[in-house]
């Protein structure tokens, strides 16, 4: 009779341990799933920003290479000015 009680208690503790293990595993998997879903959303947002950047760059590439474009690039990138332009300098760094 004593063996039966010990055996019955061992089975109950074993089943409880297995149930606790599965609950813990389930919770950990759900937490990991939530983390991965958040990371996926962040990556989708980065992809969208990269696509917008690609579209802007493609529009710049597709722009006609005319004298107006050359003048704009000379002004913006090289700091060149036309001879008739008057440039004012101020003490501000703006």
Coordinates of N, CA and C in Angstrom, one line a residue:
X1 N 0.8 -1.2 0.0 CA 0.0 0.0 0.0 C 0.9 1.3 0.0
X2 N 2.0 1.3 0.8 CA 2.8 2.4 0.8 C 3.5 2.7 -0.5
X3 N 3.8 1.6 -1.3 CA 4.4 1.7 -2.6 C 3.4 2.4 -3.6
X4 N 2.2 2.1 -3.4 CA 1.1 2.6 -4.3 C 1.0 4.1 -4.1
X5 N 1.0 4.6 -2.9 CA 0.9 6.0 -2.6 C 2.1 6.8 -3.1
X6 N 3.3 6.2 -2.9 CA 4.5 6.8 -3.5 C 4.5 6.9 -5.0
X7 N 4.1 5.8 -5.6 CA 4.0 5.7 -7.0 C 3.0 6.7 -7.5
X8 N 1.8 6.8 -6.9 CA 0.8 7.8 -7.3 C 1.3 9.2 -7.2
X9 N 2.0 9.5 -6.1 CA 2.5 10.9 -5.9 C 3.6 11.2 -6.9
X10 N 4.4 10.2 -7.2 CA 5.5 10.4 -8.3 C 4.8 10.7 -9.6
X11 N 3.8 10.0 -10.0 CA 3.1 10.3 -11.2 C 2.5 11.7 -11.3
X12 N 1.9 12.1 -10.2 CA 1.3 13.4 -10.1 C 2.3 14.5 -10.2
X13 N 3.4 14.3 -9.5 CA 4.5 15.3 -9.6 C 5.1 15.4 -11.0
X14 N 5.3 14.2 -11.6 CA 5.8 14.1 -13.0 C 4.9 14.8 -14.0
X15 N 3.6 14.6 -13.9 CA 2.7 15.2 -14.8 C 2.7 16.7 -14.5
X16 N 2.7 17.2 -13.3 CA 2.8 18.6 -13.0 C 4.0 19.2 -13.6
X17 N 5.1 18.5 -13.5 CA 6.4 19.1 -14.0 C 6.3 19.2 -15.5
X18 N 5.7 18.2 -16.2 CA 5.6 18.2 -17.7 C 4.7 19.4 -18.0
X19 N 3.6 19.6 -17.3 CA 2.6 20.6 -17.6 C 3.3 22.0 -17.4
X20 N 4.0 22.2 -16.4 CA 4.7 23.4 -16.1 C 5.8 23.7 -17.2
X21 N 6.5 22.7 -17.6 CA 7.4 22.8 -18.7 C 6.8 23.3 -20.0
X22 N 5.6 22.6 -20.4 CA 4.9 23.0 -21.6 C 4.4 24.4 -21.5
X23 N 3.8 24.8 -20.3 CA 3.3 26.2 -20.2 C 4.5 27.2 -20.3
X24 N 5.6 26.9 -19.7 CA 6.8 27.8 -19.8 C 7.2 27.9 -21.2
X25 N 7.3 26.8 -21.9 CA 7.8 26.8 -23.3 C 6.8 27.6 -24.2
X26 N 5.5 27.4 -23.9 CA 4.5 28.1 -24.7 C 4.7 29.6 -24.5
X27 N 4.8 30.1 -23.3 CA 5.0 31.5 -23.0 C 6.3 32.0 -23.6
X28 N 7.4 31.3 -23.6 CA 8.6 31.7 -24.2 C 8.5 31.8 -25.7
X29 N 7.8 30.9 -26.3 CA 7.6 30.9 -27.8 C 6.7 32.1 -28.1
X30 N 5.7 32.4 -27.3 CA 4.8 33.6 -27.6 C 5.6 34.9 -27.5
X31 N 6.5 35.0 -26.5 CA 7.3 36.2 -26.3 C 8.3 36.3 -27.5
X32 N 8.8 35.3 -27.9 CA 9.8 35.3 -29.1 C 9.0 35.7 -30.3
X33 N 7.8 35.2 -30.5 CA 6.9 35.5 -31.6 C 6.6 37.0 -31.6
X34 N 6.3 37.6 -30.5 CA 6.0 39.0 -30.4 C 7.3 39.8 -30.8
X35 N 8.4 39.4 -30.3 CA 9.7 40.1 -30.6 C 9.9 40.1 -32.1
X36 N 9.7 38.9 -32.7 CA 10.0 38.8 -34.1 C 9.0 39.6 -35.0
X37 N 7.7 39.7 -34.5 CA 6.7 40.5 -35.2 C 7.1 41.9 -35.1
X38 N 7.6 42.4 -34.0 CA 8.0 43.8 -33.9 C 9.2 44.1 -34.8
X39 N 10.1 43.1 -34.8 CA 11.3 43.3 -35.7 C 10.9 43.3 -37.1
X40 N 10.0 42.4 -37.5 CA 9.5 42.4 -38.9 C 8.8 43.7 -39.3
X41 N 8.1 44.3 -38.4 CA 7.4 45.6 -38.7 C 8.5 46.7 -38.9
X42 N 9.5 46.7 -38.0 CA 10.6 47.6 -38.1 C 11.3 47.5 -39.5
X43 N 11.5 46.2 -39.9 CA 12.2 46.0 -41.2 C 11.3 46.4 -42.3
X44 N 10.0 46.2 -42.2 CA 9.1 46.7 -43.3 C 9.2 48.2 -43.4
X45 N 9.2 48.8 -42.3 CA 9.3 50.3 -42.3 C 10.6 50.8 -43.0
X46 N 11.7 50.1 -42.6 CA 13.0 50.4 -43.3 C 13.0 50.1 -44.8
X47 N 12.3 49.1 -45.2 CA 12.2 48.8 -46.6 C 11.4 49.8 -47.3
X48 N 10.4 50.3 -46.7 CA 9.6 51.4 -47.3 C 10.4 52.7 -47.4
X49 N 11.2 53.0 -46.4 CA 12.0 54.2 -46.5 C 13.1 54.0 -47.6
X50 N 13.7 52.8 -47.7 CA 14.7 52.6 -48.7 C 14.0 52.7 -50.1
X51 N 12.8 52.2 -50.3 CA 12.1 52.3 -51.6 C 11.9 53.7 -52.0
X52 N 11.5 54.5 -51.0 CA 11.3 56.0 -51.2 C 12.6 56.6 -51.7
X53 N 13.7 56.3 -51.0 CA 15.0 56.8 -51.3 C 15.4 56.4 -52.8
X54 N 15.1 55.1 -53.1 CA 15.4 54.6 -54.4 C 14.6 55.4 -55.5
X55 N 13.3 55.6 -55.2 CA 12.5 56.4 -56.1 C 13.0 57.8 -56.3
X56 N 13.4 58.4 -55.2 CA 14.0 59.8 -55.3 C 15.3 59.8 -56.2
X57 N 16.1 58.8 -55.9 CA 17.4 58.7 -56.7 C 17.1 58.4 -58.1
X58 N 16.1 57.6 -58.4 CA 15.8 57.2 -59.8 C 15.3 58.4 -60.5
X59 N 14.4 59.2 -59.8 CA 13.9 60.5 -60.4 C 15.1 61.4 -60.7
X60 N 16.0 61.5 -59.9 CA 17.2 62.3 -60.1 C 18.0 61.8 -61.3
X61 N 18.1 60.5 -61.4 CA 18.9 59.9 -62.6 C 18.1 60.2 -63.9
X62 N 16.8 60.0 -63.8 CA 15.9 60.2 -65.0 C 15.8 61.6 -65.4
X63 N 16.2 62.6 -64.6 CA 16.1 64.0 -64.9 C 16.9 64.3 -66.1
X64 N 16.4 65.1 -67.0 CA 17.2 65.5 -68.2 C 18.5 66.2 -67.9
X65 N 19.6 65.9 -68.6 CA 20.9 66.5 -68.3 C 21.0 67.7 -69.2
X66 N 20.4 68.8 -68.8 CA 20.4 70.0 -69.6 C 21.2 71.1 -68.9
X67 N 21.3 72.2 -69.5 CA 22.1 73.3 -68.9 C 21.6 73.8 -67.6
X68 N 20.2 73.7 -67.4 CA 19.6 74.1 -66.1 C 20.1 73.2 -65.0
X69 N 20.1 71.9 -65.3 CA 20.5 70.9 -64.4 C 22.0 71.1 -64.0
X70 N 22.8 71.3 -65.0 CA 24.3 71.5 -64.8 C 24.5 72.8 -63.9
X71 N 23.7 73.8 -64.2 CA 23.8 75.0 -63.4 C 23.4 74.8 -61.9
X72 N 22.4 74.0 -61.7 CA 21.9 73.7 -60.4 C 22.9 72.9 -59.6
X73 N 23.5 71.9 -60.3 CA 24.5 71.1 -59.6 C 25.8 72.0 -59.3
X74 N 26.1 72.9 -60.2 CA 27.3 73.7 -60.0 C 27.0 74.6 -58.8
X75 N 25.8 75.1 -58.6 CA 25.5 75.9 -57.5 C 25.5 75.1 -56.2
X76 N 24.8 74.0 -56.2 CA 24.6 73.3 -54.9 C 25.8 72.5 -54.5
X77 N 26.5 71.8 -55.4 CA 27.6 70.9 -55.0 C 28.9 71.6 -55.0
X78 N 29.1 72.5 -56.0 CA 30.4 73.1 -56.2 C 30.5 74.5 -55.7
X79 N 29.4 75.1 -55.4 CA 29.4 76.5 -54.8 C 29.7 77.5 -55.9
X80 N 29.6 77.2 -57.2 CA 29.9 78.2 -58.2 C 28.7 79.1 -58.4
X81 N 29.0 80.3 -58.9 CA 27.9 81.3 -59.2 C 28.2 81.9 -60.6
X82 N 27.1 82.4 -61.2 CA 27.2 83.1 -62.5 C 27.9 84.4 -62.2
X83 N 28.5 85.0 -63.3 CA 29.3 86.2 -63.1 C 28.4 87.4 -62.7
X84 N 27.1 87.4 -63.1 CA 26.2 88.5 -62.8 C 25.6 88.4 -61.4
X85 N 25.8 87.3 -60.8 CA 25.2 87.1 -59.4 C 26.1 87.8 -58.4
X86 N 25.3 88.4 -57.4 CA 26.0 89.0 -56.3 C 25.9 88.2 -55.1
X87 N 27.0 87.9 -54.4 CA 27.0 87.0 -53.3 C 27.2 87.8 -52.0
X88 N 26.4 87.7 -51.1 CA 26.5 88.4 -49.8 C 26.9 87.4 -48.7
X89 N 27.9 87.7 -47.9 CA 28.4 86.9 -46.9 C 28.0 87.6 -45.5
X90 N 27.6 86.8 -44.6 CA 27.3 87.3 -43.3 C 28.1 86.6 -42.2
X91 N 28.1 87.2 -41.1 CA 28.9 86.6 -40.0 C 28.3 85.3 -39.4
X92 N 27.0 85.1 -39.7 CA 26.3 83.9 -39.2 C 26.7 82.7 -40.0
X93 N 26.6 81.5 -39.4 CA 26.9 80.3 -40.0 C 25.6 79.7 -40.7
X94 N 24.6 80.4 -40.8 CA 23.3 80.0 -41.4 C 23.5 80.0 -42.8

